[in-house]
CSV table of C-alpha atoms in Angstrom, one decimal:
chain,number,residue,atom,x,y,z
A,43,HIS,CA,86.8,103.0,99.3
A,44,ASP,CA,89.3,105.7,98.0
A,45,ILE,CA,92.0,104.6,100.3
A,46,ASP,CA,91.4,100.8,99.0
A,47,TRP,CA,91.5,102.3,95.5
A,48,LEU,CA,94.6,104.2,96.2
A,49,ARG,CA,96.3,100.5,97.2
A,50,VAL,CA,95.0,98.7,94.3
A,51,ILE,CA,96.4,101.8,91.9
A,52,SER,CA,99.6,101.9,93.8
A,53,ILE,CA,100.3,98.1,93.3
A,54,ALA,CA,99.4,98.2,90.0
A,55,LEU,CA,102.0,101.0,89.1
A,56,LEU,CA,104.5,99.2,91.1
A,57,LEU,CA,104.3,96.1,88.6
A,58,ILE,CA,104.5,98.1,85.6
A,59,TYR,CA,107.8,100.3,87.3
A,60,HIS,CA,109.3,97.1,88.0
A,61,ILE,CA,108.6,95.6,84.6
A,62,ALA,CA,110.3,98.7,83.0
A,63,ILE,CA,113.2,98.3,84.8
A,64,VAL,CA,113.9,94.8,82.9
A,65,PHE,CA,114.3,96.9,79.5
A,66,GLN,CA,116.8,99.6,81.1
A,67,PRO,CA,120.7,99.1,80.6
A,68,TRP,CA,121.4,99.1,84.3
A,69,ALA,CA,118.7,96.4,85.2
A,70,MET,CA,121.4,93.8,86.6
A,71,PHE,CA,122.8,96.3,88.6
A,72,VAL,CA,119.8,96.0,90.6
A,73,GLY,CA,119.1,92.4,90.1
A,74,PHE,CA,116.8,92.3,87.5
A,75,ILE,CA,116.8,90.4,84.4
A,76,LYS,CA,117.7,92.3,81.4
A,77,SER,CA,116.7,92.5,77.7
A,78,GLU,CA,119.3,92.6,75.2
A,79,LYS,CA,117.7,95.6,73.6
A,80,SER,CA,117.0,98.6,76.0
A,81,VAL,CA,113.9,100.8,75.8
A,82,GLU,CA,115.0,103.5,77.6
A,83,GLU,CA,112.3,106.1,76.2
A,84,LEU,CA,110.0,103.9,79.0
A,85,TRP,CA,111.8,105.4,81.5
A,86,VAL,CA,110.8,109.2,80.8
A,87,PRO,CA,107.4,108.1,82.3
A,88,MET,CA,108.8,106.2,84.8
A,89,THR,CA,111.1,108.9,86.5
A,90,MET,CA,108.0,110.9,87.1
A,91,LEU,CA,106.9,107.7,89.1
A,92,ASN,CA,109.6,106.8,91.0
A,93,VAL,CA,109.5,109.8,93.3
A,94,TRP,CA,106.0,109.0,94.8
A,95,ARG,CA,105.1,104.8,94.2
A,96,ILE,CA,106.4,103.8,97.5
A,97,PRO,CA,105.7,106.8,99.7
A,98,ILE,CA,102.2,106.7,98.7
A,99,LEU,CA,102.1,103.2,100.0
A,100,PHE,CA,103.7,104.1,103.0
A,101,PHE,CA,100.7,106.9,103.5
A,102,VAL,CA,98.1,104.5,102.7
A,103,SER,CA,99.5,102.0,105.0
A,104,GLY,CA,99.6,104.6,107.9
A,105,MET,CA,95.8,105.5,107.0
A,106,GLY,CA,94.8,101.7,107.0
A,107,LEU,CA,96.3,101.6,110.5
A,108,PHE,CA,94.1,104.2,112.1
A,109,PHE,CA,91.0,102.3,111.0
A,110,ALA,CA,92.4,98.5,112.2
A,111,MET,CA,92.5,100.7,115.6
A,112,ARG,CA,89.1,101.5,115.8
A,113,LYS,CA,88.0,98.1,116.9
A,114,ARG,CA,91.1,96.6,118.3
A,115,ASN,CA,92.9,96.8,121.7
A,116,TRP,CA,96.8,97.4,120.9
A,117,LYS,CA,97.4,93.3,121.8
A,118,GLN,CA,94.5,92.6,119.4
A,119,LEU,CA,96.2,95.0,116.8
A,120,ILE,CA,99.5,93.5,117.2
A,121,GLY,CA,98.5,90.1,116.9
A,122,GLU,CA,96.3,90.9,114.0
A,123,ARG,CA,99.6,92.9,112.1
A,124,THR,CA,101.8,90.2,112.9
A,125,GLN,CA,99.5,87.7,111.0
A,126,ARG,CA,98.9,89.8,108.1
A,127,ILE,CA,102.6,91.4,108.0
A,128,LEU,CA,105.0,89.4,109.7
A,129,LEU,CA,103.9,86.2,108.6
A,130,PRO,CA,103.8,86.9,104.8
A,131,PHE,CA,107.2,88.6,105.3
A,132,VAL,CA,109.0,85.4,106.9
A,133,PHE,CA,107.3,83.4,104.4
A,134,GLY,CA,108.2,85.6,101.6
A,135,PHE,CA,111.6,85.8,102.7
A,136,LEU,CA,112.2,82.1,102.7
A,137,ALA,CA,110.1,80.7,100.1
A,138,ILE,CA,108.7,83.7,97.4
A,139,ALA,CA,111.7,86.1,97.0
A,140,PRO,CA,114.2,82.9,96.6
A,141,LEU,CA,111.9,82.0,93.3
A,142,HIS,CA,112.7,84.9,91.2
A,143,MET,CA,116.1,84.3,92.3
A,144,PHE,CA,116.1,80.8,91.0
A,145,ILE,CA,114.7,82.2,87.7
A,146,PHE,CA,117.4,84.6,87.4
A,147,GLN,CA,120.3,82.2,87.8
A,148,LYS,CA,118.3,80.2,85.3
A,149,PHE,CA,118.3,82.8,82.6
A,150,TYR,CA,121.6,83.8,83.2
A,151,ASN,CA,123.0,79.9,83.2
A,152,LEU,CA,124.3,80.1,86.6
A,153,PRO,CA,124.6,77.5,89.1
A,154,LEU,CA,121.1,77.0,91.0
A,155,GLY,CA,121.3,78.0,94.5
A,156,TYR,CA,118.5,78.7,97.5
A,157,TYR,CA,119.2,82.3,98.3
A,158,PRO,CA,116.6,83.6,101.1
A,159,HIS,CA,116.2,87.3,101.2
A,160,ALA,CA,113.8,90.1,101.7
A,161,GLY,CA,113.8,91.5,98.0
A,162,HIS,CA,110.9,93.4,97.2
A,163,LEU,CA,109.4,92.4,100.4
A,164,TRP,CA,111.7,95.3,102.4
A,165,PHE,CA,108.6,97.3,102.5
A,166,LEU,CA,106.4,94.2,104.9
A,167,GLY,CA,109.2,94.6,107.2
A,168,ASN,CA,109.5,97.9,107.7
A,169,ILE,CA,105.6,98.6,107.8
A,170,PHE,CA,106.0,96.1,111.1
A,171,VAL,CA,108.7,97.9,112.3
A,172,TYR,CA,106.6,101.3,112.1
A,173,VAL,CA,103.6,99.6,113.7
A,174,LEU,CA,105.7,98.7,117.1
A,175,LEU,CA,107.3,101.9,116.9
A,176,PHE,CA,104.3,104.3,116.6
A,177,LEU,CA,101.8,102.2,118.5
A,178,PRO,CA,102.2,103.7,121.9
A,179,VAL,CA,101.7,107.5,120.2
A,180,PHE,CA,98.5,106.3,118.1
A,181,TYR,CA,97.2,104.6,121.4
A,182,ILE,CA,97.6,107.8,123.3
A,183,LEU,CA,96.1,110.0,120.4
A,184,LYS,CA,93.1,107.5,120.3
A,185,HIS,CA,92.6,107.2,123.8
A,186,ARG,CA,93.3,110.6,125.1
A,187,GLU,CA,91.1,112.9,123.0
A,188,ASN,CA,93.5,116.1,122.7
A,189,LYS,CA,90.6,118.4,121.4
A,190,ARG,CA,93.4,121.2,121.2
A,191,LEU,CA,95.2,119.2,118.9
A,192,LYS,CA,93.0,117.8,117.0
A,193,ASN,CA,91.5,121.8,116.3
A,194,ILE,CA,95.0,122.9,115.4
A,195,LEU,CA,95.3,119.9,112.8
A,196,ASP,CA,91.4,120.4,111.3
A,197,LYS,CA,92.5,124.4,110.7
A,198,VAL,CA,96.2,123.5,109.3
A,199,MET,CA,94.6,120.9,107.1
A,200,SER,CA,91.7,123.3,105.9
A,201,ASN,CA,94.2,125.6,104.1
A,202,PRO,CA,95.8,124.5,100.7
A,203,VAL,CA,99.0,125.4,102.4
A,204,GLY,CA,98.4,123.3,105.4
A,205,PRO,CA,99.4,119.5,103.7
A,206,LEU,CA,102.2,120.9,102.1
A,207,LEU,CA,103.8,122.0,105.5
A,208,ILE,CA,104.3,118.1,106.3
A,209,SER,CA,107.1,118.1,103.2
A,210,ILE,CA,109.3,120.3,105.6
A,211,PHE,CA,109.9,117.1,107.5
A,212,PHE,CA,110.7,115.0,104.1
A,213,MET,CA,112.9,117.9,103.0
A,214,LEU,CA,114.8,117.7,106.4
A,215,GLU,CA,115.2,114.1,105.9
A,216,ALA,CA,116.5,114.1,102.3
A,217,VAL,CA,119.1,117.0,103.8
A,218,LEU,CA,120.1,115.1,106.7
A,219,VAL,CA,120.4,111.7,105.3
A,220,LYS,CA,121.8,112.4,101.6
A,221,PRO,CA,120.5,109.8,99.6
A,222,GLN,CA,122.7,109.5,96.6
A,223,ILE,CA,119.7,108.2,94.5
A,224,TYR,CA,116.4,109.6,96.1
A,225,SER,CA,114.0,107.0,94.5
A,226,LEU,CA,116.4,104.0,96.3
A,227,TYR,CA,114.4,103.1,99.1
A,228,ALA,CA,114.8,99.3,99.5
A,229,GLU,CA,116.6,98.6,102.7
A,230,THR,CA,118.1,102.0,102.9
A,231,TRP,CA,118.2,104.4,105.5
A,232,HIS,CA,116.6,106.9,103.7
A,233,GLY,CA,113.9,104.3,102.7
A,234,PHE,CA,113.3,103.6,106.3
A,235,PHE,CA,112.8,107.3,107.3
A,236,LEU,CA,111.5,108.7,104.7
A,237,GLY,CA,108.7,105.6,105.1
A,238,ALA,CA,108.4,106.2,108.8
A,239,LEU,CA,107.6,110.0,108.5
A,240,ALA,CA,104.8,108.8,105.5
A,241,PHE,CA,103.3,106.4,107.7
A,242,PHE,CA,103.0,108.7,110.7
A,243,PHE,CA,101.3,111.2,108.6
A,244,GLY,CA,99.3,109.0,106.8
A,245,TYR,CA,97.4,108.3,110.3
A,246,LEU,CA,97.7,112.1,111.3
A,247,PHE,CA,95.8,113.1,108.2
A,248,VAL,CA,92.7,110.5,108.9
A,249,TYR,CA,92.7,111.5,112.2
A,250,SER,CA,92.8,115.1,111.9
A,251,GLY,CA,89.3,114.8,110.4
A,252,ASP,CA,87.4,115.9,107.0
A,253,ASN,CA,89.0,119.2,106.3
A,254,PHE,CA,92.2,117.0,105.2
A,255,TRP,CA,90.2,115.4,102.4
A,256,LYS,CA,87.9,118.5,101.6
A,257,THR,CA,91.5,120.4,100.9
A,258,VAL,CA,93.2,118.0,98.6
A,259,LYS,CA,89.8,117.5,96.7
A,260,LYS,CA,89.4,120.9,96.0
A,261,TRP,CA,93.1,121.8,95.4
A,262,LYS,CA,94.1,118.6,93.9
A,263,TRP,CA,94.7,120.3,90.2
A,264,GLY,CA,96.9,123.0,92.1
A,265,TYR,CA,99.2,120.3,93.8
A,266,LEU,CA,99.5,118.3,90.7
A,267,THR,CA,100.2,121.3,88.8
A,268,LEU,CA,103.1,122.2,91.1
A,269,ALA,CA,104.5,118.9,90.9
A,270,LEU,CA,104.6,118.8,87.2
A,271,ILE,CA,106.4,122.2,87.2
A,272,LEU,CA,109.0,120.6,90.1
A,273,TYR,CA,109.0,117.6,87.6
A,274,ILE,CA,109.8,119.4,84.5
A,275,ILE,CA,112.8,121.4,86.6
A,276,ARG,CA,113.9,118.1,87.7
A,277,TYR,CA,113.9,116.7,84.0
A,278,PHE,CA,115.6,119.6,82.3
A,279,GLU,CA,117.8,121.5,84.7
A,280,PHE,CA,119.0,118.2,86.6
A,281,ASN,CA,118.5,115.2,84.4
A,282,THR,CA,115.8,113.6,86.6
A,283,GLU,CA,118.0,113.7,89.8
A,284,ALA,CA,117.4,117.0,91.3
A,285,PRO,CA,118.4,117.8,95.0
A,286,GLY,CA,116.8,115.8,97.5
A,287,TYR,CA,114.7,118.5,98.9
A,288,LEU,CA,113.1,119.6,95.6
A,289,MET,CA,112.5,115.6,95.1
A,290,ALA,CA,110.7,115.3,98.6
A,291,LEU,CA,108.3,118.6,97.9
A,292,GLU,CA,107.9,117.3,94.4
A,293,SER,CA,106.7,113.8,95.8
A,294,ASN,CA,104.2,115.1,98.2
A,295,CYS,CA,102.5,117.5,95.7
A,296,TRP,CA,102.3,114.1,93.5
A,297,ILE,CA,100.5,112.5,96.5
A,298,PHE,CA,98.3,114.9,97.6
A,299,GLY,CA,96.9,115.6,93.9
A,300,ILE,CA,96.3,111.8,93.2
A,301,PHE,CA,94.6,111.5,97.2
A,302,GLY,CA,92.2,114.7,95.8
A,303,LEU,CA,91.6,113.0,92.5
A,304,VAL,CA,91.0,109.3,93.9
A,305,HIS,CA,88.5,110.9,96.6
A,306,HIS,CA,87.0,113.1,94.1
A,307,TYR,CA,86.3,110.3,91.8
A,308,MET,CA,86.4,107.2,93.3
A,309,ASN,CA,85.3,107.1,96.7
A,310,ARG,CA,82.4,104.5,96.3
A,311,PRO,CA,82.0,100.9,96.7
A,312,SER,CA,82.2,98.4,93.9
A,313,LYS,CA,82.4,94.6,93.3
A,314,LEU,CA,85.4,95.3,91.3
A,315,LEU,CA,87.2,97.4,94.2
A,316,ASN,CA,86.2,94.9,96.5
A,317,TYR,CA,87.9,91.9,94.3
A,318,LEU,CA,90.6,93.9,93.5
A,319,SER,CA,91.3,95.3,97.0
A,320,GLN,CA,91.7,91.7,98.4
A,321,ALA,CA,94.2,90.7,95.6
A,322,ALA,CA,96.3,93.4,95.7
A,323,TYR,CA,98.1,92.3,98.9
A,324,PRO,CA,98.7,88.9,97.5
A,325,VAL,CA,99.4,90.2,94.0
A,326,TYR,CA,102.0,92.1,95.5
A,327,ILE,CA,104.0,89.3,97.0
A,328,ILE,CA,104.1,87.3,94.1
A,329,HIS,CA,104.7,89.7,91.7
A,330,MET,CA,108.6,89.6,91.0
A,331,PHE,CA,108.4,85.8,90.8
A,332,VAL,CA,105.7,85.8,88.1
A,333,LEU,CA,107.5,88.8,86.3
A,334,TYR,CA,110.7,86.9,86.0
A,335,LEU,CA,109.0,84.2,84.7
A,336,GLY,CA,107.6,86.2,81.9
A,337,ALA,CA,110.9,87.7,81.0
A,338,LEU,CA,112.5,84.0,81.0
A,339,LEU,CA,109.8,83.2,78.6
A,340,ILE,CA,109.4,86.4,76.4
A,341,LEU,CA,112.6,88.0,76.0
A,342,PRO,CA,114.4,84.9,73.9
A,343,LEU,CA,111.5,85.9,71.3
A,344,LYS,CA,112.7,87.3,68.1
A,345,ILE,CA,110.3,90.5,68.6
A,346,ASP,CA,110.1,94.1,68.9
A,347,PRO,CA,111.3,95.1,72.5
A,348,PHE,CA,107.9,97.3,72.9
A,349,LEU,CA,106.1,94.0,72.0
A,350,GLN,CA,108.0,92.3,74.7
A,351,PHE,CA,107.1,95.0,77.3
A,352,PHE,CA,103.5,94.7,76.4
A,353,ALA,CA,103.6,90.9,76.7
A,354,ILE,CA,105.3,90.6,79.9
A,355,THR,CA,103.0,93.1,81.5
A,356,VAL,CA,100.3,91.3,80.3
A,357,PHE,CA,101.7,87.7,81.4
A,358,THR,CA,102.8,89.6,84.8
A,359,PHE,CA,99.1,90.8,85.3
A,360,ALA,CA,97.5,87.7,84.4
A,361,GLY,CA,99.8,85.5,86.1
A,362,CYS,CA,99.3,87.1,89.6
A,363,TYR,CA,95.5,87.3,89.0
A,364,LEU,CA,95.1,83.6,88.0
A,365,LEU,CA,97.0,82.4,90.9
A,366,TYR,CA,95.4,84.5,93.3
A,367,GLY,CA,92.0,83.4,91.8
A,368,LEU,CA,92.6,80.0,91.5
A,369,LEU,CA,94.9,79.0,94.6
A,370,ILE,CA,95.6,81.6,96.9
A,371,ARG,CA,92.1,82.7,97.8
A,372,LYS,CA,90.6,78.9,97.6
A,373,VAL,CA,93.0,77.4,99.9
A,374,TRP,CA,92.3,78.3,103.2
A,375,PHE,CA,95.8,77.2,104.5
A,376,ILE,CA,97.3,79.0,102.0
A,377,ARG,CA,95.5,82.3,102.6
A,378,PRO,CA,97.5,83.5,105.8
A,379,PHE,CA,101.2,83.5,104.4
A,380,PHE,CA,99.6,86.0,102.1
A,381,GLY,CA,98.4,88.3,103.9
A,382,LEU,CA,94.1,87.3,103.8
A,383,LYS,CA,91.9,86.0,106.7
């Protein structure tokens, strides 16, 4: 239940992050509709969010694969992941991502043109590649129970420093790949390798046993304090863009602290979670189209930009959940294109 909540919360924060981009002076450079009035104050909390918002989703995806493998052989798993990840990715590439480009073209009075592209769905393409890449290793771990490895992992994860040790791999990735902007994950080698590490270790954390969850639950405030210290250093000493190895460490501190919080306070079933958990994936797929539509309708209004931000946020969340509840969830032949059974 905590992992389901993590997915729901992470995607909700992703929507807010993308809406905040609309109000930044550089929005058009990354393909977003831009407000005439910037609200750069919005970007302060977003700079705290941007080092962990995508990596945590890769961790959660790796954890999800562990549970998916419990009752499936490798053929069933590849078939199920093809249906749930590759099909929505291809459909989104051809039919969903072009929609928000149509709105972008209309907003700026550009000639309308069909432009199929991955857009924000690059994440799904990466996940499918990781499944194929790591499946042989994961099945060896599943079918050839290595008690020695499990004992080592269990022992390491029972120490508060244990989870942080994996940050060494993320720090090395930043040093070797040298991303110009650490939080630029979409369709970059940095995003690919960082995502692969997070996906792999997400699986390994669940595989290792209960001690990982006990550790992050017990030391959550310590991880969050360390993350906050690293963020303050990044903000004041490096103008939010610190050396990659420091941002990698900060990212994992935030993530382990959040894992601990959610495991402690939200690891229980509920009807709301059941609904939101099923909605999260379709909402992620359609949110850019709804967001751009909200920007098209609301940005021309002569109101305060903070009110515009609030209005676009309400429009995006309401629009996504209405489309999910009234259309995607109920029409059987549409469901598979949005990752639903």
